[in-house]
mmCIF file of C-alpha atoms in Angstrom:
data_model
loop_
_atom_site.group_PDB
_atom_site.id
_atom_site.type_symbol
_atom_site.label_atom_id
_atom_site.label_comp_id
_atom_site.label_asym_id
_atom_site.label_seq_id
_atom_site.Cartn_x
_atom_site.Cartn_y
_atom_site.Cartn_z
ATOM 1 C CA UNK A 1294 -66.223 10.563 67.026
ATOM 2 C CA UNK A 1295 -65.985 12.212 63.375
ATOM 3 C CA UNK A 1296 -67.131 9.962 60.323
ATOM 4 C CA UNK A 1297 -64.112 8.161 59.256
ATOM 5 C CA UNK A 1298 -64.055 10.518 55.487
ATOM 6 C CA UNK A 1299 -63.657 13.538 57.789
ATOM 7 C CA UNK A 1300 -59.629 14.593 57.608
ATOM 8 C CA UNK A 1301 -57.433 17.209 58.875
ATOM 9 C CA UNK A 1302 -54.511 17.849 57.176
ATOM 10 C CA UNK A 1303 -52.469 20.422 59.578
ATOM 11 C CA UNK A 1304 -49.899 22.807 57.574
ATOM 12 C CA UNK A 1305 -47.118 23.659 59.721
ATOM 13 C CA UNK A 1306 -45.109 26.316 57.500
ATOM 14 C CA UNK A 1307 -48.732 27.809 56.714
ATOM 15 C CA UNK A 1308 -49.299 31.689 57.454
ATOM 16 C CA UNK A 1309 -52.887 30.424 58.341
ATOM 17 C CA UNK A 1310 -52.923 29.800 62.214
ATOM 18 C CA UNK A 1311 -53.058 25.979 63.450
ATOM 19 C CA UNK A 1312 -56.792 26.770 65.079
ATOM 20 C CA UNK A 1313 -58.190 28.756 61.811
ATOM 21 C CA UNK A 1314 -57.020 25.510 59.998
ATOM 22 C CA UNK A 1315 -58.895 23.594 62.355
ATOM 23 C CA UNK A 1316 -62.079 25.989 62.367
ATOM 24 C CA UNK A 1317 -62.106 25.528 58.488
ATOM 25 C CA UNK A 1318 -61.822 21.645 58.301
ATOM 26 C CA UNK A 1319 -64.839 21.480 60.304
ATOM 27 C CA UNK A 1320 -66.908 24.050 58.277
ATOM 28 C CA UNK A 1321 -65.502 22.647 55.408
ATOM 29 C CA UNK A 1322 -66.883 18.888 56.554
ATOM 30 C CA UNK A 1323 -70.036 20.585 57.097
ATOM 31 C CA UNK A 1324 -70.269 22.105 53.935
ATOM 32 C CA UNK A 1325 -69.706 18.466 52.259
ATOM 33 C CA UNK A 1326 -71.825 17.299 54.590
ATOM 34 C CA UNK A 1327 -68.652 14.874 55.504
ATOM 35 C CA UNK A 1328 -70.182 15.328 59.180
ATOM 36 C CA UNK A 1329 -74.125 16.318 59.752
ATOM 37 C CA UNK A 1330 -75.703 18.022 62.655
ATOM 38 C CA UNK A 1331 -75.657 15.715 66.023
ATOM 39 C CA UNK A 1332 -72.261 14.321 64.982
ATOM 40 C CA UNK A 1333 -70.026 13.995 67.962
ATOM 41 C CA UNK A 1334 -66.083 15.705 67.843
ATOM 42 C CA UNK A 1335 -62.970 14.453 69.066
ATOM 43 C CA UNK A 1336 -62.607 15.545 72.497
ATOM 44 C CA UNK A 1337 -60.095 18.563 73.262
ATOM 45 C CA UNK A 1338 -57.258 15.558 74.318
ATOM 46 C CA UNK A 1339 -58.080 13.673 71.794
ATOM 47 C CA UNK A 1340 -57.530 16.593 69.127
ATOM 48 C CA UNK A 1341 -54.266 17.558 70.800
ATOM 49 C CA UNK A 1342 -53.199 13.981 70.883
ATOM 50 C CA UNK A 1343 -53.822 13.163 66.886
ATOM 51 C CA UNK A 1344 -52.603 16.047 65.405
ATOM 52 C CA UNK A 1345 -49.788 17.463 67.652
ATOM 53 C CA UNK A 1346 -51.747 20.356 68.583
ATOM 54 C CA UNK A 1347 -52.039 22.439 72.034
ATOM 55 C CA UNK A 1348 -54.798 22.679 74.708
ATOM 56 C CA UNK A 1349 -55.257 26.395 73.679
ATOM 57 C CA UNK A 1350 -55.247 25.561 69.896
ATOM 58 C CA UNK A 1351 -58.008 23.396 69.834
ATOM 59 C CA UNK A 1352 -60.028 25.412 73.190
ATOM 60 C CA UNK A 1353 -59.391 28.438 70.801
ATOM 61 C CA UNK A 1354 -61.076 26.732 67.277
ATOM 62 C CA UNK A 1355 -64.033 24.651 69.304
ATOM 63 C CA UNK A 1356 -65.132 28.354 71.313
ATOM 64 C CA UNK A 1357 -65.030 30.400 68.128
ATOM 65 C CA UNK A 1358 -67.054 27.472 66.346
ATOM 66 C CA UNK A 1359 -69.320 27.235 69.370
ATOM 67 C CA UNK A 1360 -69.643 31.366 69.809
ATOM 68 C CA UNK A 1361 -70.853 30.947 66.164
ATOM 69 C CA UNK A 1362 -73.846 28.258 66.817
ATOM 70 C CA UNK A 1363 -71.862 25.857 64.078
ATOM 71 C CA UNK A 1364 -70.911 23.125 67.412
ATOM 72 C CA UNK A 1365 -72.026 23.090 70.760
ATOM 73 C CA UNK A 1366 -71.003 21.343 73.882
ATOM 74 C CA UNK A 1367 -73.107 19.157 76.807
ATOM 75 C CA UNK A 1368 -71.233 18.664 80.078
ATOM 76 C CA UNK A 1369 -69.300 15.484 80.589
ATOM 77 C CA UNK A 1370 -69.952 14.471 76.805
ATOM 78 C CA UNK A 1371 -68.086 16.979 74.767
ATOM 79 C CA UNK A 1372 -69.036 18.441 71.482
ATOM 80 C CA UNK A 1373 -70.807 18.132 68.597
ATOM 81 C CA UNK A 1374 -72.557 19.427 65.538
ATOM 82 C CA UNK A 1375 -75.145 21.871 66.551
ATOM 83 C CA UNK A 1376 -76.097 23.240 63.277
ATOM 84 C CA UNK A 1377 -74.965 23.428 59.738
ATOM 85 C CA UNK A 1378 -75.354 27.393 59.043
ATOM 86 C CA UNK A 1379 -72.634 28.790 57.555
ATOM 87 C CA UNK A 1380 -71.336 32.227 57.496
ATOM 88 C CA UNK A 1381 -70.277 34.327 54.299
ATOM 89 C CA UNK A 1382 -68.774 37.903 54.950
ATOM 90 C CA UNK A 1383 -69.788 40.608 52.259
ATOM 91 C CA UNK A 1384 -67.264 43.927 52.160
ATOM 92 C CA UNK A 1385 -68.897 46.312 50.159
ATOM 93 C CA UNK A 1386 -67.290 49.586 49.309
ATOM 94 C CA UNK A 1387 -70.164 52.140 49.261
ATOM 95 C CA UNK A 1388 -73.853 51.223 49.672
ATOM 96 C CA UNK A 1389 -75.145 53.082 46.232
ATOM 97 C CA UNK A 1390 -78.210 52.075 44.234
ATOM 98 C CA UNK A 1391 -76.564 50.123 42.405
ATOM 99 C CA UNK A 1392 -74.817 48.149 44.824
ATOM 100 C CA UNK A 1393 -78.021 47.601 46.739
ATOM 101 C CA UNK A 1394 -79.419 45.357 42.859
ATOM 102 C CA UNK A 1395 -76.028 43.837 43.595
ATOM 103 C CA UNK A 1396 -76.814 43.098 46.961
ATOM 104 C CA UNK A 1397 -80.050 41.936 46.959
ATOM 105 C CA UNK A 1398 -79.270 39.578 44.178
ATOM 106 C CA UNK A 1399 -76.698 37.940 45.954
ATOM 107 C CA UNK A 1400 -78.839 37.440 49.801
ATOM 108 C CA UNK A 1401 -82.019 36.522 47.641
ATOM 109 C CA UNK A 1402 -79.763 33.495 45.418
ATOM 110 C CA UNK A 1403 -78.306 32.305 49.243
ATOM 111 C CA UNK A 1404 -79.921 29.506 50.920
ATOM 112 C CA UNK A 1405 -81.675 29.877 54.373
ATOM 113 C CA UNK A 1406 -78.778 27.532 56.114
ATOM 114 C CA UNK A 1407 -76.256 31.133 54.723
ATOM 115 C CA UNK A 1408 -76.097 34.009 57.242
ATOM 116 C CA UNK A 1409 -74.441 36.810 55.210
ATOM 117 C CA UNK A 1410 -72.745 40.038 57.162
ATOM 118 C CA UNK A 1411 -72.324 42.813 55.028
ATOM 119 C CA UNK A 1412 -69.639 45.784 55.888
ATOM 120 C CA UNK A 1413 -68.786 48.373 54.130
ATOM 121 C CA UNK A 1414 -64.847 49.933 53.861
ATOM 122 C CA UNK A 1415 -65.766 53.473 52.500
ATOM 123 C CA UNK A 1416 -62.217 53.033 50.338
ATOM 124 C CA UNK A 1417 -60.736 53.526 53.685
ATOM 125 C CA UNK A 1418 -57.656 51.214 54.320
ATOM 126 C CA UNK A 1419 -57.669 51.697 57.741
ATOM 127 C CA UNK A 1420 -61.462 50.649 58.045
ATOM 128 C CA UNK A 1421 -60.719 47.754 55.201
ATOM 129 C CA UNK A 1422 -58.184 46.436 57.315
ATOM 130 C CA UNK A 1423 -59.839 46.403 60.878
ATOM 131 C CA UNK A 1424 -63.064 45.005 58.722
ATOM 132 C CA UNK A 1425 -60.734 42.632 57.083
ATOM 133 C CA UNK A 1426 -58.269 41.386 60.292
ATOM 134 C CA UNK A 1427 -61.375 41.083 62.436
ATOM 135 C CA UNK A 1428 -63.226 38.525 60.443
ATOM 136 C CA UNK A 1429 -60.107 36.219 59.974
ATOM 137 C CA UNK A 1430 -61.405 32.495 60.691
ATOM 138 C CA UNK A 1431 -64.770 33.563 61.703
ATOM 139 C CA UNK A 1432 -66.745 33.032 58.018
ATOM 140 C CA UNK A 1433 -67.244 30.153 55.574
ATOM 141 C CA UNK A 1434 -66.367 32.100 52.526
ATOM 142 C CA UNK A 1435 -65.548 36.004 51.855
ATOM 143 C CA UNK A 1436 -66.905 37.953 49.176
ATOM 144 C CA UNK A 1437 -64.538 41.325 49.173
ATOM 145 C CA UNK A 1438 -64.724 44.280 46.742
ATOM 146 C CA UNK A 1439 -61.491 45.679 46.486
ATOM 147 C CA UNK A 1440 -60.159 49.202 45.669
ATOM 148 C CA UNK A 1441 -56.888 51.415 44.871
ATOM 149 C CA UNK A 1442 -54.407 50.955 47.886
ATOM 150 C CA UNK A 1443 -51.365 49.316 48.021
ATOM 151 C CA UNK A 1444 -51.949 47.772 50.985
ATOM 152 C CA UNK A 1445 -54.905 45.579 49.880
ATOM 153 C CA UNK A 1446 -53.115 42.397 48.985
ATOM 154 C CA UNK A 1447 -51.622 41.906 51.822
ATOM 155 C CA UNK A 1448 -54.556 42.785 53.783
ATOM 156 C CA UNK A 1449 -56.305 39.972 51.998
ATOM 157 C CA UNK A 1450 -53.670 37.455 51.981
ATOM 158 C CA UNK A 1451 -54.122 35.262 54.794
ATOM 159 C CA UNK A 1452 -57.584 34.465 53.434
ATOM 160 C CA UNK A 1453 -57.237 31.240 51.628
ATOM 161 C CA UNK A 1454 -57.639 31.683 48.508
ATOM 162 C CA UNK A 1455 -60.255 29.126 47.748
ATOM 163 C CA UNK A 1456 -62.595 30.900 50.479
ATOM 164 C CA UNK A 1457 -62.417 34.371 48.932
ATOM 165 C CA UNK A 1458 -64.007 35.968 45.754
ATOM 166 C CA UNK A 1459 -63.521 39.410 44.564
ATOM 167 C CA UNK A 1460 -66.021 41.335 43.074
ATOM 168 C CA UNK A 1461 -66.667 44.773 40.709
ATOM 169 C CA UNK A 1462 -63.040 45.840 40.149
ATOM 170 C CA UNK A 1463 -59.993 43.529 38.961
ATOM 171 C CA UNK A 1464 -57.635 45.515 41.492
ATOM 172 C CA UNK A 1465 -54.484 43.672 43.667
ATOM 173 C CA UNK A 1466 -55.787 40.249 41.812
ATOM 174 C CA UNK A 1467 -53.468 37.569 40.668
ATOM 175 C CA UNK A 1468 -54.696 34.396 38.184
ATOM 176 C CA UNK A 1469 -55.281 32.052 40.776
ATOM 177 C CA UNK A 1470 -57.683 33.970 42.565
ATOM 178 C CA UNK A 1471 -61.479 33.693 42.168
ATOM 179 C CA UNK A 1472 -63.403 37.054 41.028
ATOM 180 C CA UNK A 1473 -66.213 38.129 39.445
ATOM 181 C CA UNK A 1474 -65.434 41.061 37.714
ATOM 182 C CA UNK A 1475 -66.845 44.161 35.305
ATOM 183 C CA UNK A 1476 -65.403 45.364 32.252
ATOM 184 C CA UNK A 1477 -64.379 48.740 32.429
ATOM 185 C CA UNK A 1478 -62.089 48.590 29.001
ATOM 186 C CA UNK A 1479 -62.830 46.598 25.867
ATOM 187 C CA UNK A 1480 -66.686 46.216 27.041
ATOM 188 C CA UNK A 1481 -67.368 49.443 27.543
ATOM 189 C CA UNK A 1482 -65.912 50.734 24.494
ATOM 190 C CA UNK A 1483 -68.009 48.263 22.560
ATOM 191 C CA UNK A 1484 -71.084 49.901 24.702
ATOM 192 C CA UNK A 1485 -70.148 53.047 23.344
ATOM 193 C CA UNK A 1486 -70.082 51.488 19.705
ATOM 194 C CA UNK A 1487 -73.621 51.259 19.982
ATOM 195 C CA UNK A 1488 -74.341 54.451 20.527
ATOM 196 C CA UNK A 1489 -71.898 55.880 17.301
ATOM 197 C CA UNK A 1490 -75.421 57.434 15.389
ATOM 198 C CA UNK A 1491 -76.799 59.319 18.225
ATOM 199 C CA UNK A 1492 -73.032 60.289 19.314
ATOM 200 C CA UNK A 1493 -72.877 61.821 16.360
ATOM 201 C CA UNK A 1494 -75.754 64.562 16.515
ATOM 202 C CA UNK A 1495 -73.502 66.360 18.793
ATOM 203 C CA UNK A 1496 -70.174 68.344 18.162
ATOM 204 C CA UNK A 1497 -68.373 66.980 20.859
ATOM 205 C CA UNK A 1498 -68.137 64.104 23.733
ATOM 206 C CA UNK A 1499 -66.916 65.336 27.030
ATOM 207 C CA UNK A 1500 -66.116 62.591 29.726
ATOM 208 C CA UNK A 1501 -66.891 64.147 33.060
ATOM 209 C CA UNK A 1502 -64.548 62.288 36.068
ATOM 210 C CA UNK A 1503 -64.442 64.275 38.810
ATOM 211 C CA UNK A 1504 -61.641 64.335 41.228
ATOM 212 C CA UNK A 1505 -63.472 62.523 44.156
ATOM 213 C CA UNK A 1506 -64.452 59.589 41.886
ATOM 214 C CA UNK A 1507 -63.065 55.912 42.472
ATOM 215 C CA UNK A 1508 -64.215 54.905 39.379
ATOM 216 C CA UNK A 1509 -61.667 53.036 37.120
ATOM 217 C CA UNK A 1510 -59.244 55.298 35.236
ATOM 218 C CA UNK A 1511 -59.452 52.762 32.421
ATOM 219 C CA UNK A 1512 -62.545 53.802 31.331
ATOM 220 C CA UNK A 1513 -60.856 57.297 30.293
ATOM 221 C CA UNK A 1514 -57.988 55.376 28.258
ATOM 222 C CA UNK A 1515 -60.906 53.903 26.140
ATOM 223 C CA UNK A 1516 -62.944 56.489 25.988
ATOM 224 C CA UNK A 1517 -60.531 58.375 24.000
ATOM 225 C CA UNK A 1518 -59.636 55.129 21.795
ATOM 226 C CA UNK A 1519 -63.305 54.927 21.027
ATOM 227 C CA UNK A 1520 -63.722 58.712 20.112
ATOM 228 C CA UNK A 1521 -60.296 58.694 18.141
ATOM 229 C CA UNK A 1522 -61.294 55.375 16.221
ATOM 230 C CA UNK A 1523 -64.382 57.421 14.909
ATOM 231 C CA UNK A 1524 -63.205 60.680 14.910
ATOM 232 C CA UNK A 1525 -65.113 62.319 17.773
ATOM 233 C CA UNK A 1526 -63.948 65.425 19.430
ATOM 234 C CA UNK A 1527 -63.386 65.141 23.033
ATOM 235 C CA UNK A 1528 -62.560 66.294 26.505
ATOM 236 C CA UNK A 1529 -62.342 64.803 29.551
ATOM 237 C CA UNK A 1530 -63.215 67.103 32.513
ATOM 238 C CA UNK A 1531 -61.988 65.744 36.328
ATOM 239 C CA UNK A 1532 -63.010 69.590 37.886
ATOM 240 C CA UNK A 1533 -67.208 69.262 38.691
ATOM 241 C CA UNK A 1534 -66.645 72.998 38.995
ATOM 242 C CA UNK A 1535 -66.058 73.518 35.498
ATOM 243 C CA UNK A 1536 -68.927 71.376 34.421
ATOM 244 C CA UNK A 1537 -71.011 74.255 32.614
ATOM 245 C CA UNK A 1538 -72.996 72.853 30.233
ATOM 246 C CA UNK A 1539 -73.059 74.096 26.216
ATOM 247 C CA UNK A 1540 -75.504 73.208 23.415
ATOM 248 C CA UNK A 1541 -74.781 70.522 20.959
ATOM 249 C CA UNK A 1542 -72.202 68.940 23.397
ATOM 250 C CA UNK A 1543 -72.755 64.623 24.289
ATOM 251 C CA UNK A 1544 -71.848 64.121 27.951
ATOM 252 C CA UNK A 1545 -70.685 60.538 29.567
ATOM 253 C CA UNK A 1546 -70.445 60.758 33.454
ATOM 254 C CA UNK A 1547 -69.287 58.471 36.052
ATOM 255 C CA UNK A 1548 -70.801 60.483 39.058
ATOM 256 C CA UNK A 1549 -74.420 61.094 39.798
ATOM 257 C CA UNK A 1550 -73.914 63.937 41.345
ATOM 258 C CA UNK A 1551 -72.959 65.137 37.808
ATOM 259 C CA UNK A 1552 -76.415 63.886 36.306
ATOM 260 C CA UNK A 1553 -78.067 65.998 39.328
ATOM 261 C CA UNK A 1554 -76.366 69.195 37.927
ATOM 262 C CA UNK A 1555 -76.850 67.935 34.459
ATOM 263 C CA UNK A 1556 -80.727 68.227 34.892
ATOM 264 C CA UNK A 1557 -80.585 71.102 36.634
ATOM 265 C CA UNK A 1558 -78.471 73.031 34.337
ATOM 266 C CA UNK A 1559 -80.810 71.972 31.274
ATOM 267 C CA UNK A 1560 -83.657 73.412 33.391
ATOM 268 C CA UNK A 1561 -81.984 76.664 33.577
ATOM 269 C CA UNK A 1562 -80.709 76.879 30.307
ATOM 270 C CA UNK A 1563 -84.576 75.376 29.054
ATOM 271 C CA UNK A 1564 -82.235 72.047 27.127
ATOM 272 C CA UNK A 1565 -84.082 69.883 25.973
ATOM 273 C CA UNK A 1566 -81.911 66.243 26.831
ATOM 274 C CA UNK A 1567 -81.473 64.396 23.900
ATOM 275 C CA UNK A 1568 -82.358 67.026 21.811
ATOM 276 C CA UNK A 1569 -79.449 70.406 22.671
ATOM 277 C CA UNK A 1570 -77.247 68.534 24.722
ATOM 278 C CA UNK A 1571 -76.707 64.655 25.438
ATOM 279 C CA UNK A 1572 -76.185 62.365 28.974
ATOM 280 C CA UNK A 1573 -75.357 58.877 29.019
ATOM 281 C CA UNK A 1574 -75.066 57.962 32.410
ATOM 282 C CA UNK A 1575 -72.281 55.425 33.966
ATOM 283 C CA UNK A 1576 -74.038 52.490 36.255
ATOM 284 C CA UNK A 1577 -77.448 51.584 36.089
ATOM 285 C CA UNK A 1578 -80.016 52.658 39.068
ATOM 286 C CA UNK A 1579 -83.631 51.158 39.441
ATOM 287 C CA UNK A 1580 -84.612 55.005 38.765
ATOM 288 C CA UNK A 1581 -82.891 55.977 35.860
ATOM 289 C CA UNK A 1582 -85.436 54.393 33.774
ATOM 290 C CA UNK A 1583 -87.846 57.193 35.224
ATOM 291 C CA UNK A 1584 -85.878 60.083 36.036
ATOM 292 C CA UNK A 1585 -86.824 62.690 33.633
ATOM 293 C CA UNK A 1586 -88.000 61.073 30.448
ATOM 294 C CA UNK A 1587 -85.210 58.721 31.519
ATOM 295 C CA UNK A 1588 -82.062 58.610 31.280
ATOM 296 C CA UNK A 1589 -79.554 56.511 28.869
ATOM 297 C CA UNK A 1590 -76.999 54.372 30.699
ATOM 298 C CA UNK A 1591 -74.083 52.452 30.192
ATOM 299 C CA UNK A 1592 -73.169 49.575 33.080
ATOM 300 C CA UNK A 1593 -72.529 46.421 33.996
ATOM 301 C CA UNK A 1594 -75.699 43.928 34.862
ATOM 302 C CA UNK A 1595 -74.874 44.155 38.757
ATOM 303 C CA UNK A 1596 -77.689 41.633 39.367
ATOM 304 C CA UNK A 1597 -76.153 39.223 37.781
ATOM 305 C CA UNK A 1598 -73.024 40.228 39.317
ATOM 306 C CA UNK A 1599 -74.574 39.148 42.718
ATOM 307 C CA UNK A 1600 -75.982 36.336 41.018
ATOM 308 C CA UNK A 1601 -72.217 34.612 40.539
ATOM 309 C CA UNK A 1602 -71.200 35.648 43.955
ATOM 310 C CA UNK A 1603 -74.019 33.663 45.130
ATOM 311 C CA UNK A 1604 -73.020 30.433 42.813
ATOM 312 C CA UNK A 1605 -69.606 31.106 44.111
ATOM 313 C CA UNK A 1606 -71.197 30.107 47.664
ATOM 314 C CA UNK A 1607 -73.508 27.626 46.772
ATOM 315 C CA UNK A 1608 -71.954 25.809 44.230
ATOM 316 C CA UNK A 1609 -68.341 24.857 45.730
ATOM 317 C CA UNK A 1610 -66.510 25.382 42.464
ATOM 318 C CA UNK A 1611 -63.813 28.163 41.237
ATOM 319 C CA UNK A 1612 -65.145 31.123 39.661
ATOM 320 C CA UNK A 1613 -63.774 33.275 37.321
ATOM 321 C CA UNK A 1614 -66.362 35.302 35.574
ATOM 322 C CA UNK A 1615 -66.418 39.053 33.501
ATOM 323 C CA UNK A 1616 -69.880 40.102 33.462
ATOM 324 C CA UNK A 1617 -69.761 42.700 29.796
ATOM 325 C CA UNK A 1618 -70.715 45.926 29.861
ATOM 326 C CA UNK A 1619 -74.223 46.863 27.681
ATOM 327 C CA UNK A 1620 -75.797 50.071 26.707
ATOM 328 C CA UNK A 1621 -79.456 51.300 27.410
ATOM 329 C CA UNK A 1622 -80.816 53.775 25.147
ATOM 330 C CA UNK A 1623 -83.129 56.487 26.817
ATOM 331 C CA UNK A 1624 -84.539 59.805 25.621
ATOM 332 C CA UNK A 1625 -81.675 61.464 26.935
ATOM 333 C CA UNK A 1626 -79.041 60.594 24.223
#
């Protein structure tokens, strides 16, 4: 039988099905370590009997639990703890450089008993919600990065909301949810702050978002309160076709495709980075560092990013966390 600490409170006006609630009082017990690997489970009639459930209820929660390896099942004896893995789901939006610092933070802080299945929406809804309505009552905890649909909330709200944690971008959250989140607004303008002196070597900023971006439009509204706080000139440009680069002009991107043309154009035009025109990159890269004589950036620390996600797992606790954004002078500011 279960240790006598193990309980199951069943929610019958829930929007959570009766066998996910089941499926996630076990892993939960596990998690506490409330019941241990070898620990025997109430039969199937036994289960039904208890807690009012059906036959197919509690078959349904004791085969998804057993197709996972988390309980297993000898003839004639019934079932019991076969292991105490646990399974995390991580939906990514876009496998970038970036996200891979974010993502190898986050496997590399996870203990060995944490299998971790990463997927990957592409900002597509349709994809978000097969990814999404597929992995209901199959995983421990979720780690989800949202984006800019209306229909994400209610994708995401029969997850409970003590088992998920949204990362990168505060979109479709509400207070009670548990995030871990950058600072596109009053952090980045204070990044930009610390780059006022070398700013001002140049006549003009110019904000490059182009048009297939899903980077946060709130970046633009403080982007213009930092340049009109210290009286820099400025133009935002969301065309990458009429990014033509000009002498004496500062240039913030959000796309790396940009910084691609960026260096190319300089090469053509014999620029000297840093010197005729200015780049200060959006998101940090491994490479940046080295590309040309490198390459100034301003992000958010996405390893440490991946770092909370992780405590989020390990820890058992609530998280609510802004990681700031900083600035990283290189030679080509």
């Amino acid at each position: 039988m279960l240790k006598e600490n193990f309980t199951f409170k069943l929610l019958q006006n829930s929007d959570i099905p009766k066998y996910k609630q089941l499926v996630n009082a076990i892993n939960d017990a596990i998690a506490k370590n409330d019941i241990t690997i070898g620990d025997s489970l109430p039969s199937v009639n036994v289960m039904c009997k208890t807690y009012e459930l059906s036959r197919d209820t509690v078959f349904k929660s004791y085969s998804l639990l057993k197709e996972q390896g988390v309980i297993d099942a000898v003839p004639n004896k019934g079932y019991y703890v076969a292991s105490d893995t646990k399974r995390v789901l991580l939906v990514l939006d876009t496998f970038k450089a970036y996200k891979e610092v974010l993502y190898h933070s986050f496997i590399n802080n996870m203990p060995n008993n944490i299998i971790t299945d990463v997927q990957f929406h592409h900002y597509n809804i349709d994809n978000f919600e097969t990814i999404i309505n597929n992995s209901k009552g199959k995983y421990y905890k979720y780690v989800i990065m949202p984006f800019d649909h209306k229909k994400v909330a209610s994708v995401l709200s029969d997850i409970e909301e003590q088992n998920l944690l949204l990362i990168d971008w505060n979109m479709h959250s509400n207070p009670s949810n548990n995030y871990v989140f950058q600072d596109f607004g009053a952090s980045f303008e204070q990044a930009l702050i610390g780059a006022v002196t070398l700013f001002k070597k140049y006549n003009e900023l110019h904000f490059i978002y182009p048009n297939y971006t899903n980077h946060s439009k709130e970046s633009i509204t403080f982007f213009k309160s930092f340049c009109d706080k210290y009286g820099f000139k400025y133009k935002i440009i969301t065309n990458p076709n009429e990014f033509i680069i000009e002498k004496n002009i500062a240039y913030i991107s959000v796309s790396d495709r940009i910084l691609g043309s960026f260096l190319e154009q300089c090469r053509e035009r014999d620029f000297e980075p840093g010197v005729d025109v200015g780049f200060l990159s959006y998101n940090e890269t491994p490479m940046k560092k080295f590309i040309y004589k490198g390459i100034s950036v301003v992000s958010t620390d996405f390893k440490m990013m991946g770092t909370k996600a992780a405590e989020f797992i390990t820890k058992e606790k609530p998280m609510q966390c802004y990681i700031p954004t900083k600035l990283t002078i290189r030679e080509s500011l």
